[in-house]
Amino acid sequence: MPESKSFLSRLVSELKRRNVLHVGVVYLVAAWVVVQVTSIVSTPLRLPHWTLALVIVAAIAGFPLALVVAWAFEITPEGVRRTDEAEDQQGRRPVGRASRVALVGVTAVLVAGMTWGAWDHWLRVPPVEAEAARPLDPNHVAVLYLKDIGPNHSLGYLADGLTETLIHRLGSVDGLTVVPTNGVKPFRDASVPFDSVGRLLNAGTVVDGSVQGTGDRVRVTVQLVDASTGDQLASQQLDEPLGDPFALQDTVSSEVARFLRQRLGKSVELRRAMESADDPRAWKLYQVALGLRDDANSLRWARDTAGAMALFERADSLFRVAGTLDPAWIRPPLESAWTRLTMARVGAGVTTQTDTTLLRRGLGPANQVLSRHPGNARALEVKGNLEFFIARVQLADREPTGQRTMEEAERNLRAATTRDPTRARAWAVLAYILKGQGKFAEARVAAERMAEADPYLSNDAEYLYELAALAIEFGQLDRADSLSSRGETRFPYMPAFPANKLLILASRGTDSAAPDSAWTLLDRTERLFPPGQKYQEGRYYVAATLIRAGLVDSGQAVAHRAREIDPTSPTVPHDEAYLALLLGDREGAIRDLVHYLEVVPQQRAYVAKDWWWDPLKADPRFQELVDTTRSAVR
């Protein structure tokens, strides 16, 4: 016991002599001042939220270390020296080696313990909070059971059926992970916040809605919700007549699923774009530009060309400014290229009338991205699209560079789909190019790949159009007509779908009602054109329908007026060859085809496989004409 007191006495004496207690007090005061200053300046300086906690942990962990340093060293007139050396010179008895080792061990344990305790208290995120902090994937979707909110609650069966059909339809989409039926059943009658649903089901997107019966009709409302924030991303309301419940369920679920896929795609694409942006100012301008472009497209389809072009110009300008603010971000220049492509196509209808100046301006930002990121699939996709439309104009104008430009477009589009098979717009144009080469089977594969690459149906219009056009090429006219009708219903602003239906009628219409239907379809198509523009090919299709119906004189008169619209159009000899064939003039048909292929020789393979010319395919002159290894018949 006396020896223990002697040790404690010597230890306290040593602590005083080495100024350890003095250093400890000074350290605590200084640490308190630093913590107070940090708490004051962290907000105005916008320091990270964990800064203050980190300073506190560092201060606590540093306290034992400061005491150890004070024990081991002292400041003398000669400088900083080990305290042991100073003791030896003064002849004082030091604390023994074993005691020093024990002291170091105790200090190490204190440092470790205090650091862990401080980290556990201030910095470590509890498991629940860590789970809440983990971002949710917007591609993980939870479709909650639709609620029957009608006064009699008599449509519960329909609400349940729609919910389960939606889960099935969305669950079959590549790129989406949908919570199964059993996963959402516990939330069927519960009122749970969307963020809690998202956390519990690991879903970044929640679909919610209701069904309400009013008389002989039913109203279905759905909304798409960001589970992380609770914000509504989009909503849709459908009113349908009550009838066959199975047919109603199929119709409504199909339309709602299509809507949800498209809106979810926009949301996901926007989030991906945000993740790749570094400058918040650029991101804000980018969002504004996207909104302006959407508004411009609305004006475009409302035939307000001037208003649309003004908004497109503003959007393009903002994309360029965003690209300047964030030079490493590739989205703004690529969207600028897409915007210029759209501007070039404003007013083009279903013809090749395209502003090549704007198309070439679009190549600038695409090449800019490729110069920094060679082989970038997004840049190759937009470049290939631009080159394709440039080539179409060049070929129509009989420019010698047209075929070379088309080949370059095909190379870039193939490269884009090879590097990234999800480039849907590359697949769409590639399908069109292959179809023009007479490679119908390959074109169909490309169209199918476009659908697979587009889980959000952002290119649904192009997909329907390509499928309908390919069905026509294969002679599947009923299927083509059905697809075109669906496209016209979904996209009433697009002239391509009624134009398709007019072509189908020209290929088979023989009944007495066909002529009236042809004129109606021509009118529907031209109403969607810019004011004053006429659909020359469509008028030839009307002429063909009249001839098929036995109204030969009327058909020839319509064809004559159609020719006067643009006698130099490369499609004129092609369409007149078809009329000649319908009239039984095989000589005239071959003569017109010779003229057509002199103008567009790259179409030989297409003409060789086109079923329009089946009556001529046994004719040696036709065989020679479409032989791609020989020169055209003169």
XYZ file of C-alpha atoms in Angstrom, residues 63-630:
568
model
C -6.696 14.722 -26.375
C -4.833 11.561 -25.226
C -2.222 12.139 -27.924
C -1.620 15.676 -26.673
C -1.054 14.319 -23.160
C 1.448 11.736 -24.463
C 3.373 14.415 -26.355
C 3.405 16.634 -23.257
C 4.773 13.714 -21.215
C 7.518 12.894 -23.696
C 8.725 16.379 -24.647
C 9.282 19.777 -23.128
C 10.148 23.204 -24.445
C 13.478 24.517 -23.178
C 15.621 27.545 -24.072
C 17.604 25.167 -26.292
C 14.427 24.026 -28.103
C 12.141 21.017 -27.907
C 13.840 18.152 -26.095
C 12.858 14.792 -24.772
C 11.871 15.144 -21.151
C 13.879 12.072 -20.198
C 17.089 13.852 -21.143
C 16.156 16.885 -19.063
C 15.464 14.614 -16.072
C 18.809 12.933 -16.317
C 20.660 16.234 -16.286
C 18.768 17.389 -13.166
C 19.318 14.122 -11.376
C 15.703 13.401 -10.728
C 14.439 9.893 -10.473
C 12.268 9.072 -13.569
C 9.282 6.830 -13.577
C 10.385 3.302 -14.368
C 10.377 1.804 -17.861
C 7.562 -0.637 -17.003
C 5.405 2.255 -15.812
C 6.051 4.182 -19.001
C 5.122 1.173 -21.119
C 1.929 0.734 -19.115
C 1.148 4.428 -19.525
C 1.587 4.225 -23.305
C -0.671 1.172 -23.416
C -3.363 2.872 -21.366
C -3.122 5.947 -23.616
C -3.484 3.827 -26.757
C -6.557 2.145 -25.313
C -8.000 5.536 -24.377
C -7.384 6.941 -27.869
C -8.991 3.929 -29.524
C -11.917 3.845 -27.123
C -12.649 7.548 -27.227
C -12.348 7.658 -31.030
C -14.694 4.725 -31.477
C -17.158 6.164 -28.991
C -17.154 9.563 -30.684
C -17.527 8.014 -34.144
C -20.340 5.788 -32.944
C -22.147 8.711 -31.384
C -21.663 11.450 -33.980
C -20.608 10.007 -37.321
C -21.865 6.471 -37.702
C -25.212 6.332 -39.532
C -27.635 3.978 -37.777
C -28.760 1.025 -39.910
C -32.228 2.467 -40.431
C -30.844 5.854 -41.452
C -28.266 4.207 -43.717
C -31.019 2.294 -45.429
C -33.022 5.486 -45.807
C -30.002 7.296 -47.261
C -29.492 4.692 -49.989
C -30.867 6.015 -53.296
C -33.772 4.104 -54.802
C -33.599 2.856 -58.379
C -36.349 4.468 -60.512
C -36.346 1.349 -62.704
C -37.707 -0.615 -59.725
C -41.470 -0.110 -59.884
C -44.247 -0.886 -57.410
C -47.780 -0.898 -58.853
C -50.152 -0.413 -55.921
C -53.650 -1.828 -56.171
C -56.010 0.655 -57.815
C -58.798 1.787 -55.512
C -62.493 1.549 -56.319
C -63.739 4.996 -55.289
C -67.201 4.735 -56.870
C -70.254 5.353 -54.680
C -71.277 1.684 -54.742
C -67.779 0.200 -54.787
C -68.981 -2.197 -57.467
C -65.861 -2.118 -59.642
C -63.410 -3.721 -57.243
C -63.032 -6.673 -59.602
C -62.017 -4.303 -62.412
C -59.574 -2.381 -60.198
C -57.903 -5.627 -59.114
C -57.800 -6.994 -62.650
C -56.289 -3.788 -64.038
C -53.650 -3.731 -61.305
C -52.560 -7.308 -61.889
C -52.552 -6.865 -65.669
C -50.425 -3.725 -65.316
C -47.958 -5.604 -63.119
C -47.768 -8.347 -65.750
C -47.367 -5.949 -68.689
C -44.723 -3.789 -67.020
C -42.962 -6.845 -65.622
C -42.326 -8.134 -69.143
C -40.435 -4.962 -70.108
C -36.662 -5.299 -70.288
C -34.972 -2.776 -68.020
C -37.790 -2.646 -65.462
C -37.977 -4.573 -62.200
C -41.588 -4.729 -61.029
C -42.626 -5.773 -57.520
C -44.801 -8.911 -57.881
C -48.444 -9.031 -56.850
C -47.732 -10.610 -53.464
C -45.298 -7.808 -52.690
C -47.879 -5.037 -53.012
C -50.856 -6.874 -51.489
C -49.963 -5.827 -47.889
C -50.449 -2.181 -48.967
C -53.820 -2.853 -50.579
C -56.001 -1.246 -47.912
C -53.306 0.591 -45.973
C -52.549 4.289 -46.099
C -48.750 4.309 -46.236
C -46.624 7.260 -47.447
C -45.030 6.697 -50.841
C -41.495 7.064 -49.468
C -42.177 4.300 -46.943
C -43.605 2.081 -49.686
C -40.504 2.737 -51.740
C -38.147 1.811 -48.890
C -40.047 -1.287 -47.884
C -40.361 -2.576 -51.456
C -37.035 -1.185 -52.723
C -38.901 0.674 -55.469
C -37.887 4.094 -56.752
C -41.152 4.559 -58.645
C -44.681 3.940 -57.397
C -47.815 3.660 -59.541
C -51.047 4.571 -57.771
C -54.558 5.227 -58.994
C -58.283 4.658 -58.839
C -61.302 3.342 -60.718
C -64.674 5.104 -60.609
C -67.918 4.090 -62.291
C -70.375 6.729 -63.494
C -73.433 5.326 -65.223
C -72.399 3.206 -68.170
C -68.816 4.492 -68.188
C -65.708 3.964 -66.090
C -62.967 6.459 -65.311
C -59.477 5.139 -64.626
C -56.907 7.503 -63.108
C -53.244 6.611 -62.613
C -50.295 8.593 -61.360
C -46.571 7.989 -61.491
C -44.823 8.981 -58.239
C -41.154 9.410 -57.332
C -40.939 7.282 -54.190
C -37.916 9.181 -52.861
C -39.594 12.590 -52.834
C -43.290 11.816 -53.136
C -43.462 14.094 -56.184
C -45.976 13.220 -58.887
C -44.100 12.663 -62.141
C -47.107 12.242 -64.418
C -50.774 11.321 -64.419
C -53.362 10.090 -66.892
C -57.126 9.758 -66.909
C -59.059 7.434 -69.215
C -62.826 7.333 -69.734
C -64.143 4.150 -71.322
C -67.613 2.618 -71.772
C -68.482 -0.264 -69.485
C -68.900 -3.386 -71.558
C -67.064 -6.670 -71.834
C -64.901 -6.551 -68.669
C -62.097 -8.562 -70.278
C -61.946 -6.368 -73.382
C -62.130 -3.253 -71.200
C -59.358 -4.536 -68.962
C -57.136 -5.307 -71.947
C -57.754 -1.946 -73.642
C -57.253 0.189 -70.543
C -54.256 -1.738 -69.207
C -52.557 -1.571 -72.608
C -53.027 2.191 -72.861
C -52.023 2.837 -69.247
C -48.961 0.589 -69.532
C -47.861 2.442 -72.664
C -48.329 5.802 -70.948
C -46.443 4.706 -67.836
C -43.544 3.303 -69.857
C -43.156 6.527 -71.818
C -43.382 8.830 -68.809
C -41.126 6.636 -66.712
C -38.617 6.669 -69.554
C -38.539 10.472 -69.559
C -38.031 10.525 -65.805
C -35.247 7.927 -65.894
C -33.487 9.655 -68.788
C -33.626 12.984 -66.951
C -32.131 11.422 -63.819
C -29.348 9.835 -65.845
C -28.595 13.164 -67.465
C -28.488 14.866 -64.058
C -26.011 12.291 -62.732
C -23.565 13.108 -65.542
C -23.754 16.900 -65.078
C -21.207 18.769 -62.946
C -22.383 22.384 -63.186
C -25.806 23.116 -61.610
C -26.270 26.128 -63.891
C -25.787 23.924 -66.956
C -28.231 21.379 -65.560
C -30.895 24.038 -65.027
C -30.498 25.401 -68.564
C -30.610 21.859 -69.935
C -33.958 21.223 -68.230
C -35.393 24.502 -69.515
C -34.227 23.648 -73.038
C -35.910 20.235 -72.905
C -39.164 21.884 -71.857
C -38.945 24.430 -74.665
C -38.345 21.657 -77.182
C -41.413 19.759 -75.964
C -43.472 22.932 -76.338
C -42.026 23.465 -79.813
C -43.063 19.973 -80.864
C -46.596 20.660 -79.648
C -46.730 23.795 -81.813
C -45.205 21.877 -84.699
C -47.961 19.273 -84.716
C -50.526 22.054 -84.307
C -49.112 23.389 -87.625
C -47.767 26.578 -86.041
C -44.455 26.284 -87.880
C -43.225 29.795 -87.086
C -43.931 29.439 -83.369
C -42.341 25.997 -83.291
C -39.168 27.180 -85.027
C -38.815 30.098 -82.607
C -38.971 27.753 -79.605
C -36.631 25.246 -81.254
C -34.102 28.066 -81.774
C -34.341 29.083 -78.110
C -33.931 25.476 -76.978
C -30.903 25.001 -79.223
C -29.366 28.204 -77.883
C -29.791 27.048 -74.267
C -28.299 23.632 -75.059
C -25.242 25.397 -76.472
C -24.893 27.650 -73.412
C -25.211 24.625 -71.111
C -22.463 22.902 -73.082
C -20.218 25.933 -72.632
C -20.807 26.016 -68.860
C -20.088 22.285 -68.503
C -17.709 21.364 -71.370
C -17.176 17.788 -70.164
C -20.919 17.028 -70.259
C -21.864 15.477 -73.605
C -25.655 15.663 -73.282
C -26.106 19.382 -74.219
C -24.221 19.242 -77.553
C -25.924 15.979 -78.510
C -29.364 17.403 -77.706
C -28.424 20.461 -79.756
C -27.712 18.121 -82.689
C -31.068 16.349 -82.241
C -32.846 19.707 -82.027
C -31.307 20.856 -85.307
C -32.353 17.592 -86.940
C -35.932 18.168 -85.785
C -35.838 21.768 -87.000
C -34.622 20.576 -90.395
C -37.573 18.186 -90.609
C -40.235 20.738 -89.661
C -42.555 20.970 -92.620
C -41.145 17.890 -94.327
C -44.373 15.864 -94.047
C -43.731 12.404 -95.463
C -41.583 13.758 -98.298
C -37.842 14.322 -98.513
C -38.141 18.113 -98.154
C -35.528 18.782 -95.511
C -33.362 21.799 -94.679
C -29.845 20.455 -95.287
C -28.256 23.613 -93.867
C -29.689 22.798 -90.451
C -28.708 19.148 -90.854
C -25.093 20.122 -91.514
C -25.190 22.481 -88.538
C -26.272 19.502 -86.468
C -23.158 17.575 -87.500
C -21.016 20.181 -85.708
C -21.907 19.302 -82.091
C -22.005 15.571 -82.930
C -18.463 15.708 -84.325
C -17.425 17.833 -81.345
C -18.393 15.016 -78.973
C -16.766 12.361 -81.164
C -13.501 14.325 -81.226
C -13.336 14.045 -77.420
C -14.986 10.633 -77.114
C -14.262 8.574 -80.250
C -16.768 5.786 -80.690
C -19.383 7.302 -78.367
C -22.617 5.488 -79.272
C -24.935 8.436 -78.585
C -22.881 10.699 -80.843
C -22.662 8.062 -83.595
C -26.434 7.631 -83.402
C -27.281 11.282 -83.958
C -24.558 11.669 -86.592
C -25.898 8.667 -88.519
C -29.427 10.099 -88.363
C -28.242 13.469 -89.678
C -26.253 11.851 -92.486
C -29.239 9.717 -93.476
C -31.483 12.733 -94.037
C -28.693 14.608 -95.823
C -28.250 11.593 -98.112
C -31.983 11.459 -98.884
C -31.922 15.050 -100.096
C -28.716 14.486 -102.065
C -30.148 11.411 -103.772
C -33.398 13.213 -104.567
C -31.372 16.053 -106.106
C -29.222 13.504 -107.999
C -26.025 14.633 -106.304
C -23.157 12.171 -106.895
C -22.217 12.249 -103.197
C -25.624 10.974 -102.077
C -24.823 7.269 -102.098
C -21.529 7.809 -100.302
C -23.282 9.833 -97.592
C -25.888 7.084 -97.190
C -23.142 4.478 -96.802
C -21.449 6.639 -94.162
C -24.761 6.962 -92.314
C -25.196 3.189 -92.342
C -21.650 2.666 -91.013
C -22.180 5.084 -88.136
C -25.567 3.624 -87.236
C -24.189 0.085 -87.251
C -21.276 1.239 -85.081
C -23.698 2.898 -82.648
C -25.818 -0.245 -82.273
C -22.717 -2.422 -81.921
C -21.298 -0.283 -79.113
C -24.672 0.200 -77.424
C -27.564 -2.046 -78.535
C -30.037 0.229 -76.685
C -29.682 3.025 -79.284
C -33.280 2.748 -80.498
C -33.177 5.684 -82.916
C -30.139 4.163 -84.598
C -32.032 0.883 -85.080
C -35.041 2.788 -86.486
C -33.122 4.506 -89.279
C -31.027 1.413 -89.927
C -34.271 -0.513 -90.506
C -35.331 2.124 -93.035
C -31.987 1.948 -94.873
C -32.077 -1.855 -95.023
C -35.644 -1.764 -96.310
C -34.536 0.568 -99.109
C -31.813 -1.927 -100.027
C -34.394 -4.679 -100.394
C -33.082 -6.431 -97.273
C -36.535 -6.846 -95.781
C -35.639 -9.662 -93.381
C -32.717 -7.677 -91.932
C -34.923 -4.598 -91.740
C -37.497 -6.526 -89.721
C -34.778 -7.689 -87.315
C -33.599 -4.076 -86.928
C -37.176 -2.949 -86.201
C -37.540 -5.673 -83.580
C -34.215 -4.663 -82.026
C -35.511 -1.102 -81.893
C -38.487 -2.283 -79.833
C -36.223 -4.295 -77.516
C -33.909 -1.301 -77.106
C -36.765 1.015 -76.194
C -38.432 -0.319 -73.021
C -39.938 3.100 -72.325
C -41.545 3.435 -75.790
C -39.879 6.811 -76.349
C -39.752 5.874 -80.062
C -43.173 4.232 -80.170
C -44.285 6.254 -83.208
C -41.215 5.299 -85.242
C -41.565 1.679 -84.186
C -45.218 1.454 -85.274
C -44.421 3.184 -88.543
C -41.526 0.844 -89.341
C -43.580 -2.246 -88.486
C -46.424 -1.048 -90.703
C -44.062 -0.162 -93.544
C -42.341 -3.544 -93.319
C -45.704 -5.320 -93.315
C -46.488 -3.516 -96.574
C -43.172 -4.648 -98.055
C -43.994 -8.255 -97.141
C -47.480 -7.912 -98.647
C -49.149 -8.292 -95.224
C -51.659 -5.548 -95.949
C -54.205 -6.407 -93.254
C -51.507 -6.272 -90.595
C -50.102 -3.064 -92.069
C -53.552 -1.465 -92.058
C -54.123 -2.463 -88.427
C -50.746 -1.073 -87.334
C -51.333 2.163 -89.242
C -54.771 2.582 -87.655
C -53.225 2.099 -84.230
C -50.532 4.639 -85.065
C -53.057 7.194 -86.309
C -55.068 6.810 -83.098
C -52.052 7.218 -80.826
C -50.262 9.875 -82.876
C -52.967 11.860 -84.695
C -50.457 14.587 -85.559
C -48.267 12.303 -87.728
C -49.103 12.237 -91.465
C -47.154 9.001 -92.019
C -49.971 6.783 -90.719
C -52.858 7.982 -92.950
C -50.309 8.055 -95.790
C -49.588 4.386 -95.117
C -53.290 3.572 -95.228
C -53.599 5.390 -98.561
C -50.719 3.329 -99.989
C -52.418 0.136 -98.782
C -55.656 1.171 -100.467
C -53.797 1.899 -103.718
C -52.321 -1.596 -103.545
C -55.616 -3.489 -103.219
C -58.679 -1.202 -103.282
C -61.201 -2.436 -105.863
C -64.639 -1.904 -104.305
C -66.894 1.024 -105.084
C -66.181 2.722 -101.749
C -62.410 2.726 -102.281
C -62.248 6.021 -104.267
C -64.062 7.981 -101.556
C -61.858 6.397 -98.903
C -58.767 7.341 -100.913
C -59.778 10.992 -101.144
C -60.577 11.033 -97.422
C -57.167 9.589 -96.544
C -55.410 12.073 -98.828
C -57.261 14.911 -97.131
C -56.369 13.578 -93.661
C -52.722 13.344 -94.662
C -52.430 16.780 -96.263
C -54.181 18.427 -93.323
C -51.133 17.458 -91.283
C -48.749 19.050 -93.812
C -47.642 22.693 -93.591
C -50.156 25.007 -95.303
C -49.945 24.879 -99.080
C -47.897 21.679 -99.323
C -49.367 18.880 -101.435
C -48.705 15.157 -101.141
C -47.633 14.265 -104.669
C -47.180 10.534 -104.110
C -50.502 10.416 -102.274
C -52.260 11.789 -105.354
C -50.722 9.034 -107.436
C -52.074 6.566 -104.864
C -55.540 8.077 -105.307
C -55.135 7.690 -109.076
C -54.185 4.021 -108.621
C -57.248 3.445 -106.428
C -59.517 5.029 -109.046
C -58.039 2.867 -111.812
C -58.441 -0.256 -109.683
C -62.097 0.665 -109.157
C -62.590 0.963 -112.940
C -62.554 4.782 -113.048
C -59.696 4.897 -115.560
C -60.299 8.358 -117.011
C -60.599 9.905 -113.548
C -57.463 8.105 -112.428
C -55.449 9.350 -115.399
C -56.685 12.899 -114.830
C -55.617 12.778 -111.177
C -52.219 11.381 -112.210
C -51.752 14.221 -114.702
C -52.443 16.827 -112.005
C -50.136 14.987 -109.598
C -47.286 15.113 -112.137
C -47.643 18.889 -112.422
C -46.916 19.363 -108.700
C -43.235 18.490 -109.277
C -42.402 16.904 -112.655
C -38.742 16.449 -111.657
C -39.413 14.398 -108.523
C -37.544 11.056 -108.711
C -40.665 9.226 -107.489
C -42.766 10.302 -110.499
C -41.510 7.609 -112.932
C -41.844 4.974 -110.198
C -45.491 5.843 -109.508
C -46.334 6.175 -113.206
C -44.801 2.742 -113.830
C -47.274 1.312 -111.318
C -50.201 3.063 -113.002
C -49.042 1.730 -116.383
C -48.941 -1.788 -114.961
C -52.484 -1.415 -113.578
C -53.605 -0.347 -117.068
C -51.957 -3.422 -118.613
C -49.179 -1.415 -120.291
C -46.170 -3.620 -119.470
C -43.965 -1.815 -122.003
C -44.746 1.536 -120.452
C -44.179 0.172 -116.945
C -40.697 -1.125 -117.816
C -39.875 2.117 -119.655
C -40.825 4.174 -116.593
C -38.843 1.867 -114.289
C -35.783 2.277 -116.515
C -36.100 6.032 -116.120
C -36.619 5.700 -112.358
C -33.518 3.535 -111.844
C -31.425 5.856 -113.973
C -32.194 8.527 -111.399
C -31.894 6.328 -108.275
C -29.801 3.281 -109.259
C -29.338 2.351 -105.592
C -32.989 1.225 -105.579
C -32.412 -1.752 -107.911
C -32.358 -4.310 -105.099
C -35.512 -2.826 -103.620
C -37.406 -2.876 -106.931
C -36.277 -6.463 -107.530
C -38.075 -7.619 -104.355
C -41.066 -5.257 -104.384
C -44.253 -7.315 -104.884
C -45.804 -4.436 -106.829
C -43.765 -5.683 -109.780
C -44.616 -9.386 -109.515
C -46.331 -9.382 -112.967
C -43.029 -8.218 -114.514
C -40.568 -10.471 -112.721
C -40.607 -13.189 -115.381
C -39.789 -10.623 -118.090
C -36.082 -10.798 -119.086
C -36.026 -7.012 -119.520
C -37.117 -6.528 -115.904
C -34.577 -9.111 -114.704
C -31.813 -7.276 -116.520
C -33.078 -3.958 -115.221
C -32.851 -4.956 -111.551
C -29.622 -6.952 -111.878
C -27.267 -5.055 -109.572
C -24.212 -6.535 -111.318
C -25.092 -5.026 -114.714
